[in-house]
Short mmCIF file of C-alpha atoms in Angstrom, two decimals:
data_model
loop_
_atom_site.label_atom_id
_atom_site.label_comp_id
_atom_site.label_asym_id
_atom_site.label_seq_id
_atom_site.Cartn_x
_atom_site.Cartn_y
_atom_site.Cartn_z
CA UNK A 1 20.49 -3.44 -11.15
CA UNK A 2 22.75 -1.14 -9.15
CA UNK A 3 26.49 -1.76 -8.79
CA UNK A 4 25.96 -2.83 -5.18
CA UNK A 5 23.22 -5.26 -6.22
CA UNK A 6 25.33 -6.62 -9.07
CA UNK A 7 28.18 -7.43 -6.68
CA UNK A 8 25.77 -8.87 -4.14
CA UNK A 9 24.15 -11.20 -6.68
CA UNK A 10 27.36 -12.22 -8.47
CA UNK A 11 28.01 -15.51 -6.60
CA UNK A 12 24.40 -16.58 -7.14
CA UNK A 13 24.60 -15.59 -10.80
CA UNK A 14 27.89 -17.43 -11.36
CA UNK A 15 26.40 -20.62 -9.92
CA UNK A 16 23.16 -20.13 -11.88
CA UNK A 17 25.14 -20.07 -15.14
CA UNK A 18 26.05 -23.69 -14.29
CA UNK A 19 22.48 -24.48 -13.31
CA UNK A 20 23.21 -24.51 -9.57
CA UNK A 21 20.93 -22.76 -7.07
CA UNK A 22 22.98 -21.13 -4.33
CA UNK A 23 21.64 -19.09 -1.43
CA UNK A 24 23.23 -17.10 1.37
CA UNK A 25 23.72 -18.97 4.67
CA UNK A 26 24.60 -17.04 7.82
CA UNK A 27 27.75 -18.46 9.40
CA UNK A 28 26.63 -17.28 12.81
CA UNK A 29 22.93 -18.21 13.16
CA UNK A 30 22.43 -20.51 10.17
CA UNK A 31 19.61 -18.46 8.59
CA UNK A 32 19.18 -19.03 4.84
CA UNK A 33 18.04 -15.79 3.23
CA UNK A 34 16.75 -14.47 -0.07
CA UNK A 35 16.87 -11.96 -1.74
CA UNK A 36 20.57 -11.55 -0.94
CA UNK A 37 21.57 -8.95 1.65
CA UNK A 38 24.92 -7.64 2.84
CA UNK A 39 24.19 -8.74 6.40
CA UNK A 40 22.15 -11.52 8.00
CA UNK A 41 18.54 -10.39 8.35
CA UNK A 42 18.24 -11.98 11.77
CA UNK A 43 21.53 -11.58 13.65
CA UNK A 44 23.06 -8.82 11.46
CA UNK A 45 26.29 -10.83 11.08
CA UNK A 46 28.32 -10.08 7.96
CA UNK A 47 29.73 -13.57 7.48
CA UNK A 48 27.43 -14.98 4.83
CA UNK A 49 28.36 -18.07 2.88
CA UNK A 50 26.93 -19.00 -0.51
CA UNK A 51 26.01 -22.68 -0.53
CA UNK A 52 24.03 -24.84 -2.95
CA UNK A 53 20.52 -25.84 -1.87
CA UNK A 54 18.41 -28.66 -3.29
CA UNK A 55 15.61 -26.30 -4.38
CA UNK A 56 12.83 -28.44 -2.89
CA UNK A 57 9.90 -26.49 -1.58
CA UNK A 58 6.18 -25.88 -1.53
CA UNK A 59 4.21 -23.51 -3.73
CA UNK A 60 2.64 -20.73 -1.63
CA UNK A 61 0.61 -19.02 -4.35
CA UNK A 62 0.37 -18.82 -8.11
CA UNK A 63 -0.61 -16.31 -10.76
CA UNK A 64 -0.89 -16.36 -14.52
CA UNK A 65 0.22 -13.03 -15.92
CA UNK A 66 -1.78 -11.80 -18.88
CA UNK A 67 -0.29 -8.31 -18.89
CA UNK A 68 3.31 -7.16 -18.51
CA UNK A 69 4.87 -3.73 -18.05
CA UNK A 70 7.88 -4.69 -20.13
CA UNK A 71 7.83 -5.21 -23.90
CA UNK A 72 10.65 -7.78 -23.61
CA UNK A 73 8.28 -10.17 -21.85
CA UNK A 74 5.20 -9.61 -24.03
CA UNK A 75 5.68 -12.51 -26.44
CA UNK A 76 5.78 -14.97 -23.52
CA UNK A 77 2.27 -14.18 -22.22
CA UNK A 78 0.34 -15.82 -20.65
CA UNK A 79 3.09 -16.35 -18.10
CA UNK A 80 2.63 -18.50 -14.97
CA UNK A 81 4.60 -17.44 -11.92
CA UNK A 82 4.56 -18.49 -8.28
CA UNK A 83 5.96 -17.85 -4.86
CA UNK A 84 7.69 -20.87 -3.37
CA UNK A 85 8.83 -21.49 0.17
CA UNK A 86 11.91 -23.67 0.10
CA UNK A 87 12.34 -26.28 2.80
CA UNK A 88 15.32 -24.22 3.98
CA UNK A 89 12.85 -21.38 4.75
CA UNK A 90 13.55 -18.86 1.95
CA UNK A 91 10.63 -17.44 -0.09
CA UNK A 92 11.31 -17.03 -3.82
CA UNK A 93 9.46 -15.56 -6.78
CA UNK A 94 9.81 -18.06 -9.64
CA UNK A 95 8.65 -18.81 -13.12
CA UNK A 96 6.37 -21.81 -13.10
CA UNK A 97 6.70 -24.69 -15.57
CA UNK A 98 3.09 -25.48 -16.43
CA UNK A 99 -0.23 -23.83 -15.74
CA UNK A 100 -1.79 -26.58 -13.65
CA UNK A 101 0.44 -26.26 -10.60
CA UNK A 102 -1.49 -24.99 -7.56
CA UNK A 103 -0.70 -23.68 -4.13
CA UNK A 104 0.50 -26.47 -1.86
CA UNK A 105 2.22 -28.41 -4.66
CA UNK A 106 5.72 -29.73 -4.06
CA UNK A 107 8.23 -28.31 -6.51
CA UNK A 108 11.92 -28.19 -7.21
CA UNK A 109 13.36 -24.77 -8.04
CA UNK A 110 16.23 -24.60 -10.51
CA UNK A 111 18.44 -21.61 -11.28
CA UNK A 112 19.57 -20.30 -14.64
CA UNK A 113 20.31 -16.96 -16.29
CA UNK A 114 18.28 -14.94 -18.78
CA UNK A 115 19.38 -13.19 -21.99
CA UNK A 116 20.75 -10.30 -19.89
CA UNK A 117 22.71 -12.69 -17.65
CA UNK A 118 20.36 -12.09 -14.73
CA UNK A 119 19.40 -14.89 -12.34
CA UNK A 120 16.14 -16.59 -13.25
CA UNK A 121 14.50 -19.21 -11.07
CA UNK A 122 12.03 -21.79 -12.34
CA UNK A 123 9.90 -24.24 -10.39
CA UNK A 124 8.97 -27.67 -11.75
CA UNK A 125 6.48 -29.92 -9.99
CA UNK A 126 8.45 -32.52 -8.01
CA UNK A 127 7.81 -36.13 -8.99
CA UNK A 128 6.33 -38.21 -6.20
CA UNK A 129 5.02 -36.38 -3.19
CA UNK A 130 7.23 -36.39 -0.14
CA UNK B 1 9.58 12.86 34.18
CA UNK B 2 10.78 9.50 32.88
CA UNK B 3 7.37 7.95 33.44
CA UNK B 4 5.69 10.80 31.64
CA UNK B 5 8.02 10.51 28.66
CA UNK B 6 7.54 6.78 28.33
CA UNK B 7 3.74 6.92 28.51
CA UNK B 8 1.87 7.17 25.24
CA UNK B 9 0.44 10.65 24.85
CA UNK B 10 -2.97 11.36 23.37
CA UNK B 11 -3.49 13.79 20.51
CA UNK B 12 -5.44 16.39 22.47
CA UNK B 13 -5.43 19.95 21.16
CA UNK B 14 -4.68 19.03 17.55
CA UNK B 15 -7.02 20.02 14.72
CA UNK B 16 -7.08 18.71 11.14
CA UNK B 17 -8.47 21.24 8.67
CA UNK B 18 -8.70 22.22 5.01
CA UNK B 19 -8.91 18.86 3.22
CA UNK B 20 -7.98 19.53 -0.40
CA UNK B 21 -7.78 17.47 -3.58
CA UNK B 22 -6.06 18.49 -6.80
CA UNK B 23 -8.32 16.93 -9.46
CA UNK B 24 -6.86 13.71 -10.81
CA UNK B 25 -5.86 13.15 -14.43
CA UNK B 26 -4.84 9.88 -16.04
CA UNK B 27 -1.58 11.29 -17.43
CA UNK B 28 0.16 14.61 -16.91
CA UNK B 29 3.17 16.38 -18.37
CA UNK B 30 3.45 18.47 -15.20
CA UNK B 31 6.05 17.63 -12.58
CA UNK B 32 5.25 16.50 -9.04
CA UNK B 33 5.79 20.07 -7.71
CA UNK B 34 2.80 21.23 -9.76
CA UNK B 35 0.51 18.87 -7.85
CA UNK B 36 2.15 19.62 -4.50
CA UNK B 37 1.89 23.37 -5.06
CA UNK B 38 -1.69 23.19 -6.31
CA UNK B 39 -2.64 21.21 -3.21
CA UNK B 40 -0.95 23.78 -0.98
CA UNK B 41 -2.71 26.61 -2.79
CA UNK B 42 -6.11 24.95 -2.35
CA UNK B 43 -5.47 24.29 1.34
CA UNK B 44 -4.42 27.90 2.01
CA UNK B 45 -7.43 29.26 0.18
CA UNK B 46 -9.78 26.95 2.02
CA UNK B 47 -8.33 27.85 5.42
CA UNK B 48 -7.85 31.55 4.76
CA UNK B 49 -4.23 31.18 5.86
CA UNK B 50 -1.34 33.03 4.25
CA UNK B 51 1.55 31.00 2.86
CA UNK B 52 3.93 32.77 5.24
CA UNK B 53 2.11 31.13 8.16
CA UNK B 54 3.10 27.62 7.04
CA UNK B 55 5.99 26.78 9.34
CA UNK B 56 5.80 23.01 8.98
CA UNK B 57 5.81 20.97 5.78
CA UNK B 58 5.37 17.22 5.27
CA UNK B 59 5.71 15.84 1.75
CA UNK B 60 4.95 12.41 0.31
CA UNK B 61 5.74 11.72 -3.34
CA UNK B 62 7.10 8.95 -5.54
CA UNK B 63 7.80 11.20 -8.53
CA UNK B 64 9.67 14.08 -6.87
CA UNK B 65 13.21 12.70 -7.23
CA UNK B 66 15.82 14.05 -7.50
CA UNK B 67 14.05 16.78 -5.55
CA UNK B 68 13.11 16.47 -1.87
CA UNK B 69 10.82 18.19 0.63
CA UNK B 70 13.66 20.70 1.16
CA UNK B 71 13.53 21.43 -2.58
CA UNK B 72 9.83 22.17 -2.16
CA UNK B 73 10.60 24.82 0.49
CA UNK B 74 12.69 26.70 -2.05
CA UNK B 75 10.40 25.97 -4.99
CA UNK B 76 7.46 27.57 -3.16
CA UNK B 77 9.40 30.18 -1.15
CA UNK B 78 8.51 28.66 2.22
CA UNK B 79 10.58 28.93 5.40
CA UNK B 80 9.45 25.98 7.53
CA UNK B 81 11.01 25.35 10.93
CA UNK B 82 9.84 21.73 10.73
CA UNK B 83 10.24 19.59 7.60
CA UNK B 84 9.21 15.99 7.13
CA UNK B 85 9.41 13.36 4.39
CA UNK B 86 6.91 10.51 4.64
CA UNK B 87 7.77 8.06 1.85
CA UNK B 88 5.40 5.35 3.02
CA UNK B 89 3.05 5.09 0.08
CA UNK B 90 -0.42 4.02 1.10
CA UNK B 91 0.29 4.57 4.80
CA UNK B 92 1.55 8.12 4.23
CA UNK B 93 -1.64 9.99 5.07
CA UNK B 94 -2.11 8.59 8.58
CA UNK B 95 1.61 8.67 9.32
CA UNK B 96 2.08 12.26 8.08
CA UNK B 97 -0.83 13.20 10.34
CA UNK B 98 0.73 11.47 13.35
CA UNK B 99 4.09 13.20 12.85
CA UNK B 100 2.52 16.61 12.27
CA UNK B 101 0.23 16.29 15.30
CA UNK B 102 3.25 15.74 17.56
CA UNK B 103 4.99 18.78 16.07
CA UNK B 104 1.94 20.89 16.89
CA UNK B 105 1.66 19.51 20.43
CA UNK B 106 5.35 20.09 21.10
CA UNK B 107 5.35 23.58 19.66
CA UNK B 108 7.82 22.70 16.92
CA UNK B 109 5.39 24.17 14.37
CA UNK B 110 2.13 26.12 14.39
CA UNK B 111 0.69 25.26 10.99
CA UNK B 112 1.82 22.10 9.20
CA UNK B 113 0.87 21.43 5.60
CA UNK B 114 0.72 17.68 4.93
CA UNK B 115 0.79 17.07 1.19
CA UNK B 116 0.99 14.12 -1.16
CA UNK B 117 1.42 14.82 -4.84
CA UNK B 118 2.48 12.78 -7.81
CA UNK B 119 2.57 13.20 -11.52
CA UNK B 120 2.15 10.38 -14.03
CA UNK B 121 3.83 10.80 -17.37
CA UNK B 122 3.08 8.25 -20.06
CA UNK B 123 5.41 5.28 -19.51
CA UNK B 124 6.48 6.48 -16.07
CA UNK B 125 4.60 3.78 -14.18
CA UNK B 126 6.84 1.10 -15.67
CA UNK B 127 9.93 2.86 -14.34
CA UNK B 128 8.32 3.32 -10.93
CA UNK B 129 7.47 -0.36 -10.50
CA UNK B 130 10.73 -1.57 -12.08
CA UNK B 131 12.71 0.35 -9.44
CA UNK B 132 10.30 0.45 -6.52
CA UNK B 133 12.82 -1.29 -4.23
CA UNK B 134 16.04 -3.22 -4.74
CA UNK B 135 14.32 -6.51 -3.85
CA UNK B 136 11.45 -5.94 -6.26
CA UNK B 137 13.82 -4.76 -8.99
CA UNK B 138 16.19 -7.72 -8.63
CA UNK B 139 13.95 -10.56 -7.43
CA UNK B 140 10.37 -9.86 -8.58
CA UNK B 141 10.48 -7.74 -11.75
CA UNK B 142 12.45 -10.39 -13.75
CA UNK B 143 9.45 -12.73 -13.39
CA UNK B 144 7.21 -11.16 -16.01
CA UNK B 145 7.45 -7.50 -14.98
CA UNK B 146 3.94 -7.34 -13.62
CA UNK B 147 4.72 -4.80 -10.92
CA UNK B 148 2.48 -4.85 -7.84
CA UNK B 149 -0.11 -6.92 -9.72
CA UNK B 150 2.13 -9.98 -9.30
CA UNK B 151 2.39 -9.58 -5.53
CA UNK B 152 -1.31 -8.93 -5.01
CA UNK B 153 -2.25 -11.78 -7.33
CA UNK B 154 -0.32 -14.07 -4.97
CA UNK B 155 -2.00 -12.64 -1.88
CA UNK B 156 -5.42 -12.92 -3.56
CA UNK B 157 -4.78 -16.49 -4.71
CA UNK B 158 -3.75 -17.56 -1.20
CA UNK B 159 -6.64 -15.68 0.41
CA UNK B 160 -9.19 -17.33 -1.89
CA UNK B 161 -7.81 -20.81 -1.23
CA UNK B 162 -7.39 -20.30 2.50
CA UNK B 163 -10.75 -18.70 3.27
CA UNK B 164 -12.98 -19.67 0.34
CA UNK B 165 -13.48 -16.11 -0.92
CA UNK B 166 -14.84 -15.90 -4.46
CA UNK B 167 -14.36 -13.34 -7.19
CA UNK B 168 -17.92 -12.10 -6.54
CA UNK B 169 -16.90 -11.15 -3.01
CA UNK B 170 -14.11 -8.89 -4.25
CA UNK B 171 -16.57 -7.61 -6.85
CA UNK B 172 -18.96 -6.43 -4.15
CA UNK B 173 -16.28 -4.11 -2.77
CA UNK B 174 -15.43 -2.71 -6.22
CA UNK B 175 -19.06 -2.21 -7.23
CA UNK B 176 -20.04 -0.46 -3.97
CA UNK B 177 -17.10 1.89 -4.33
CA UNK B 178 -18.07 2.65 -7.92
CA UNK B 179 -21.51 3.55 -6.69
CA UNK B 180 -19.94 6.00 -4.24
CA UNK B 181 -17.66 7.35 -6.99
CA UNK B 182 -20.56 8.12 -9.29
CA UNK B 183 -21.39 11.03 -6.97
CA UNK B 184 -17.78 12.15 -6.44
CA UNK B 185 -16.69 14.78 -8.98
CA UNK B 186 -12.95 13.95 -8.92
CA UNK B 187 -13.35 10.23 -9.63
CA UNK B 188 -11.80 9.21 -12.95
CA UNK B 189 -14.04 6.13 -13.19
CA UNK B 190 -17.69 7.06 -12.77
CA UNK B 191 -19.49 4.71 -15.12
CA UNK B 192 -21.78 2.26 -13.33
CA UNK B 193 -20.16 -1.12 -12.76
CA UNK B 194 -22.26 -4.29 -12.72
CA UNK B 195 -21.29 -7.69 -11.35
CA UNK B 196 -21.55 -9.05 -14.88
CA UNK B 197 -19.01 -6.47 -16.09
CA UNK B 198 -16.78 -7.10 -13.09
CA UNK B 199 -16.74 -10.87 -13.62
CA UNK B 200 -16.41 -10.56 -17.39
CA UNK B 201 -13.43 -8.20 -17.29
CA UNK B 202 -10.20 -9.26 -18.91
CA UNK B 203 -7.63 -11.05 -16.75
CA UNK B 204 -4.54 -9.04 -15.75
CA UNK B 205 -2.62 -11.27 -13.35
CA UNK B 206 -4.93 -14.14 -12.50
CA UNK B 207 -6.81 -14.32 -10.23
CA UNK B 208 -6.83 -10.49 -10.58
CA UNK B 209 -8.92 -9.01 -13.36
CA UNK B 210 -9.23 -5.46 -14.64
CA UNK B 211 -11.51 -4.01 -11.96
CA UNK B 212 -9.39 -5.43 -9.14
CA UNK B 213 -6.51 -3.17 -10.13
CA UNK B 214 -6.20 0.54 -9.45
CA UNK B 215 -5.56 2.89 -12.34
CA UNK B 216 -2.33 4.89 -11.91
CA UNK B 217 -2.88 8.62 -12.42
CA UNK B 218 -1.64 12.06 -11.37
CA UNK B 219 -3.09 14.18 -8.59
CA UNK B 220 -2.59 15.71 -5.21
CA UNK B 221 -4.11 15.61 -1.73
CA UNK B 222 -3.44 17.57 1.42
CA UNK B 223 -4.64 18.92 4.73
CA UNK B 224 -3.45 21.34 7.40
CA UNK B 225 -2.63 20.47 10.99
CA UNK B 226 -2.83 23.16 13.68
CA UNK B 227 -4.03 23.62 17.25
CA UNK B 228 -7.74 23.41 17.96
CA UNK B 229 -7.43 26.95 19.40
CA UNK B 230 -6.14 28.22 16.09
CA UNK B 231 -8.77 26.34 14.09
CA UNK B 232 -11.46 27.87 16.28
CA UNK B 233 -9.94 31.35 16.00
CA UNK B 234 -9.99 30.96 12.21
CA UNK B 235 -13.56 29.68 12.45
CA UNK B 236 -12.64 26.53 10.51
CA UNK B 237 -14.54 23.26 10.71
CA UNK B 238 -12.06 20.67 11.98
CA UNK B 239 -11.58 17.05 13.00
CA UNK B 240 -9.60 15.73 15.95
CA UNK B 241 -7.55 12.57 16.44
CA UNK B 242 -8.95 10.10 18.99
CA UNK B 243 -6.22 7.53 18.45
CA UNK B 244 -3.66 6.52 15.85
CA UNK B 245 -1.34 3.58 15.29
CA UNK B 246 1.34 2.45 12.87
CA UNK B 247 3.35 -0.76 12.46
CA UNK B 248 5.89 -1.89 9.91
CA UNK B 249 6.83 -5.42 8.80
CA UNK B 250 4.38 -7.11 11.17
CA UNK B 251 3.94 -10.88 11.10
CA UNK B 252 7.04 -11.26 8.97
CA UNK B 253 7.10 -15.03 9.60
CA UNK B 254 3.77 -15.47 7.78
CA UNK B 255 4.44 -17.18 4.43
CA UNK B 256 1.88 -15.08 2.57
CA UNK B 257 0.47 -11.83 3.89
CA UNK B 258 -3.05 -12.62 5.06
CA UNK B 259 -2.91 -10.10 7.92
CA UNK B 260 -1.16 -6.82 8.54
CA UNK B 261 -0.04 -4.74 11.49
CA UNK B 262 -3.58 -3.58 12.33
CA UNK B 263 -4.19 -6.82 14.24
CA UNK B 264 -1.20 -6.08 16.49
CA UNK B 265 -2.28 -2.56 17.39
CA UNK B 266 -6.05 -2.45 17.18
CA UNK B 267 -6.32 -2.93 20.95
CA UNK B 268 -4.34 0.27 21.38
CA UNK B 269 -6.34 2.03 18.69
CA UNK B 270 -9.79 1.26 20.07
CA UNK B 271 -8.62 1.42 23.68
CA UNK B 272 -7.17 4.92 23.34
CA UNK B 273 -10.34 6.09 21.57
CA UNK B 274 -12.66 4.25 24.00
CA UNK B 275 -14.55 3.08 20.93
CA UNK B 276 -15.00 -0.05 18.88
CA UNK B 277 -15.65 -0.92 15.23
CA UNK B 278 -19.42 -0.58 15.75
CA UNK B 279 -18.98 3.09 16.70
CA UNK B 280 -17.56 4.02 13.30
CA UNK B 281 -19.85 6.08 11.07
CA UNK B 282 -17.61 5.24 8.11
CA UNK B 283 -14.42 3.40 7.19
CA UNK B 284 -11.82 4.56 4.69
CA UNK B 285 -9.42 1.73 3.80
CA UNK B 286 -6.45 1.58 1.46
CA UNK B 287 -7.83 -0.22 -1.57
CA UNK B 288 -5.03 -0.82 -4.05
CA UNK B 289 -6.67 -4.24 -4.51
CA UNK B 290 -9.92 -5.46 -2.93
CA UNK B 291 -8.18 -8.28 -1.04
CA UNK B 292 -6.33 -5.63 0.96
CA UNK B 293 -9.68 -4.12 1.93
CA UNK B 294 -10.59 -7.55 3.29
CA UNK B 295 -7.37 -7.71 5.30
CA UNK B 296 -8.26 -4.34 6.84
CA UNK B 297 -11.86 -5.33 7.63
CA UNK B 298 -10.44 -8.31 9.51
CA UNK B 299 -7.38 -6.63 11.00
CA UNK B 300 -9.41 -3.72 12.31
CA UNK B 301 -11.95 -6.03 13.89
CA UNK B 302 -15.00 -5.40 11.70
CA UNK B 303 -15.18 -9.18 11.29
CA UNK B 304 -13.10 -12.20 12.38
CA UNK B 305 -9.99 -13.25 10.44
CA UNK B 306 -10.96 -15.00 7.22
CA UNK B 307 -14.58 -13.81 7.27
CA UNK B 308 -14.41 -10.61 5.26
CA UNK B 309 -16.05 -12.29 2.26
CA UNK B 310 -19.04 -13.16 4.44
CA UNK B 311 -19.00 -9.62 5.86
CA UNK B 312 -19.17 -7.96 2.44
CA UNK B 313 -21.95 -10.34 1.38
CA UNK B 314 -24.01 -9.22 4.37
CA UNK B 315 -23.05 -5.54 4.71
CA UNK B 316 -23.79 -2.62 2.43
CA UNK B 317 -20.63 -0.62 1.75
CA UNK B 318 -22.27 2.34 0.01
CA UNK B 319 -23.01 5.66 1.68
CA UNK B 320 -26.73 5.54 2.13
CA UNK B 321 -28.05 2.13 3.10
CA UNK B 322 -27.42 1.86 6.81
CA UNK B 323 -24.50 -0.52 6.43
CA UNK B 324 -20.87 0.47 6.76
CA UNK B 325 -20.14 3.45 4.48
CA UNK B 326 -16.77 2.49 3.03
CA UNK B 327 -14.41 4.47 0.81
CA UNK B 328 -17.07 7.09 0.44
CA UNK B 329 -15.41 8.96 -2.44
CA UNK B 330 -15.04 5.76 -4.43
CA UNK B 331 -11.56 4.91 -3.21
CA UNK B 332 -8.58 4.44 -5.44
CA UNK B 333 -10.35 1.67 -7.34
CA UNK B 334 -12.68 4.30 -8.82
CA UNK B 335 -11.01 7.67 -8.18
CA UNK B 336 -7.58 6.50 -9.35
CA UNK B 337 -4.21 6.00 -7.67
CA UNK B 338 -2.27 9.25 -7.74
CA UNK B 339 0.98 7.74 -6.48
CA UNK B 340 1.41 8.56 -2.81
CA UNK B 341 -1.76 10.63 -3.11
CA UNK B 342 -3.43 7.24 -2.80
CA UNK B 343 -2.18 7.14 0.76
CA UNK B 344 -3.91 10.45 1.47
CA UNK B 345 -7.19 9.81 -0.33
CA UNK B 346 -8.96 8.17 2.61
CA UNK B 347 -7.64 10.72 5.10
CA UNK B 348 -8.72 13.73 3.06
CA UNK B 349 -12.11 12.18 2.36
CA UNK B 350 -12.56 11.39 6.08
CA UNK B 351 -11.85 15.03 6.95
CA UNK B 352 -14.44 16.16 4.40
CA UNK B 353 -17.01 13.78 5.86
CA UNK B 354 -16.35 14.87 9.44
CA UNK B 355 -16.42 18.60 8.62
CA UNK B 356 -19.54 18.41 6.46
CA UNK B 357 -17.63 19.33 3.31
CA UNK B 358 -18.23 16.21 1.26
CA UNK B 359 -17.99 16.70 -2.49
CA UNK B 360 -20.11 13.63 -3.16
CA UNK B 361 -22.15 11.46 -0.83
CA UNK B 362 -22.27 12.81 2.70
CA UNK B 363 -22.63 10.18 5.40
CA UNK B 364 -25.53 11.58 7.41
CA UNK B 365 -24.50 12.65 10.89
CA UNK B 366 -20.91 11.44 10.50
CA UNK B 367 -19.16 12.15 13.81
CA UNK B 368 -16.59 9.35 14.06
CA UNK B 369 -14.65 7.58 11.36
CA UNK B 370 -11.72 5.27 10.85
CA UNK B 371 -8.97 5.80 8.29
CA UNK B 372 -6.58 2.98 7.48
CA UNK B 373 -3.37 2.92 5.47
CA UNK B 374 -1.22 0.23 3.90
CA UNK B 375 1.81 0.57 1.73
CA UNK B 376 5.27 -0.17 0.42
CA UNK B 377 5.54 -3.54 -1.25
CA UNK B 378 9.26 -4.09 -0.90
CA UNK B 379 9.26 -7.77 -1.93
CA UNK B 380 6.27 -10.04 -1.42
CA UNK B 381 4.02 -7.96 0.90
CA UNK B 382 3.14 -4.45 1.99
CA UNK B 383 5.25 -3.41 4.94
CA UNK B 384 3.59 -0.29 6.34
CA UNK B 385 0.24 -0.30 8.12
CA UNK B 386 -1.43 2.54 9.98
CA UNK B 387 -4.86 3.58 11.19
CA UNK B 388 -6.50 6.52 12.93
CA UNK B 389 -9.85 7.18 14.56
CA UNK B 390 -10.97 10.73 13.86
CA UNK B 391 -13.87 12.70 15.27
CA UNK B 392 -15.66 15.85 14.29
CA UNK B 393 -14.34 18.76 16.35
CA UNK B 394 -16.46 21.16 18.39
CA UNK B 395 -16.47 24.44 16.49
#
């Protein structure tokens, strides 16, 4: 991670250490965006506020990784991951709790940090369909 | 004057010549300049042009840093008056061609060398994918470090669920390309591939299995762009550009990428060329994964959206069966993915087909062909799309 990225991600990382998922909200147009940017993707405004979100969303697609490019991850294979579209419109790559979650499933995404203090998101199937 | 400047100009008077490939190798200890210079050397030899005549240079490479196209001018003692960098991965070939053609038409250069070259040291692919973009480094790589496999597994999973495509359908694309590759001397993978082998391959990033994934390698590709007058004076077989399009970050509101920019611009593409999909003697698509071939078959109008699986069940994709000759050299899935060379593979092969210089299977009577590009997965989808309709030139 570059120095610029580290600064950009710091508020999200600080919240993730406490298990809180925060995303950037544009103060001008209301867009919620991810990955974090220095300006709003839509209106290019620089006033972006980090606010907690409930993490509820829908699985777009899933994959079970059987191969990794990084030795650090090898012992965790096979590794289910997914893309999730949160109800607030942001699309996230996440680790998936469980191998039987399919596209279309309702999930809740939680934030934490990994051994290197990087943000890690995990989706768990939400109880009771909305 | 204003009206003239705002109208889209055709590509009249531009010739594409000297398609060259630096043979691919799985790994190399050479640097990217070796592959770029070898490509240039092969192009010059093929065209009978002296290096001093190259006054335009376009370079595409992922492994050149910290060097740049300007570095290449010094490295190879060139003095170009037009210099271009096309870092658009799988769309680089078509886009380099578009840029160079305008330089020729405007008189900014007389002979442009368009080159893609990449090396592949052992272990280098991990570094490339780990740092491909800031979004992929910070928001994709931490989830299992699968590189592009993760993104294309998602697209494939969604495509299969949305449109009912099966693994066998992707297999048909891979197997037909392998058949083409068996006659192409530069292909790294030339063993026959059966459906049984395809389906029985080990999983990589499910639903992707081994033969769905390109093999990273080292290699180079290139071609020269000059005026048709010059090509004729040099007595070179050449191809011309009937139409060309590009689009970046199309359909960004789609949750998963099931279509690319081709759909937005195909009206322009076929309209400018006064041709349609049925007029194409061959199709070269960007095949980093077979699902992306399906997106191009649909986006370029060879079949309706969501029906590419049906199309590949009903259409032969090899060179010699009266179907749609597709990725006639074997494509990246069989030849290998030489970094940004992968974005030139279809273009260079198309030029060989149209100038009767095929190294493998020659599509009989090939006069018109379509080359498509796709590249740059910045986060969850490829951003760059491009396509060109090329025709054999009148010698």
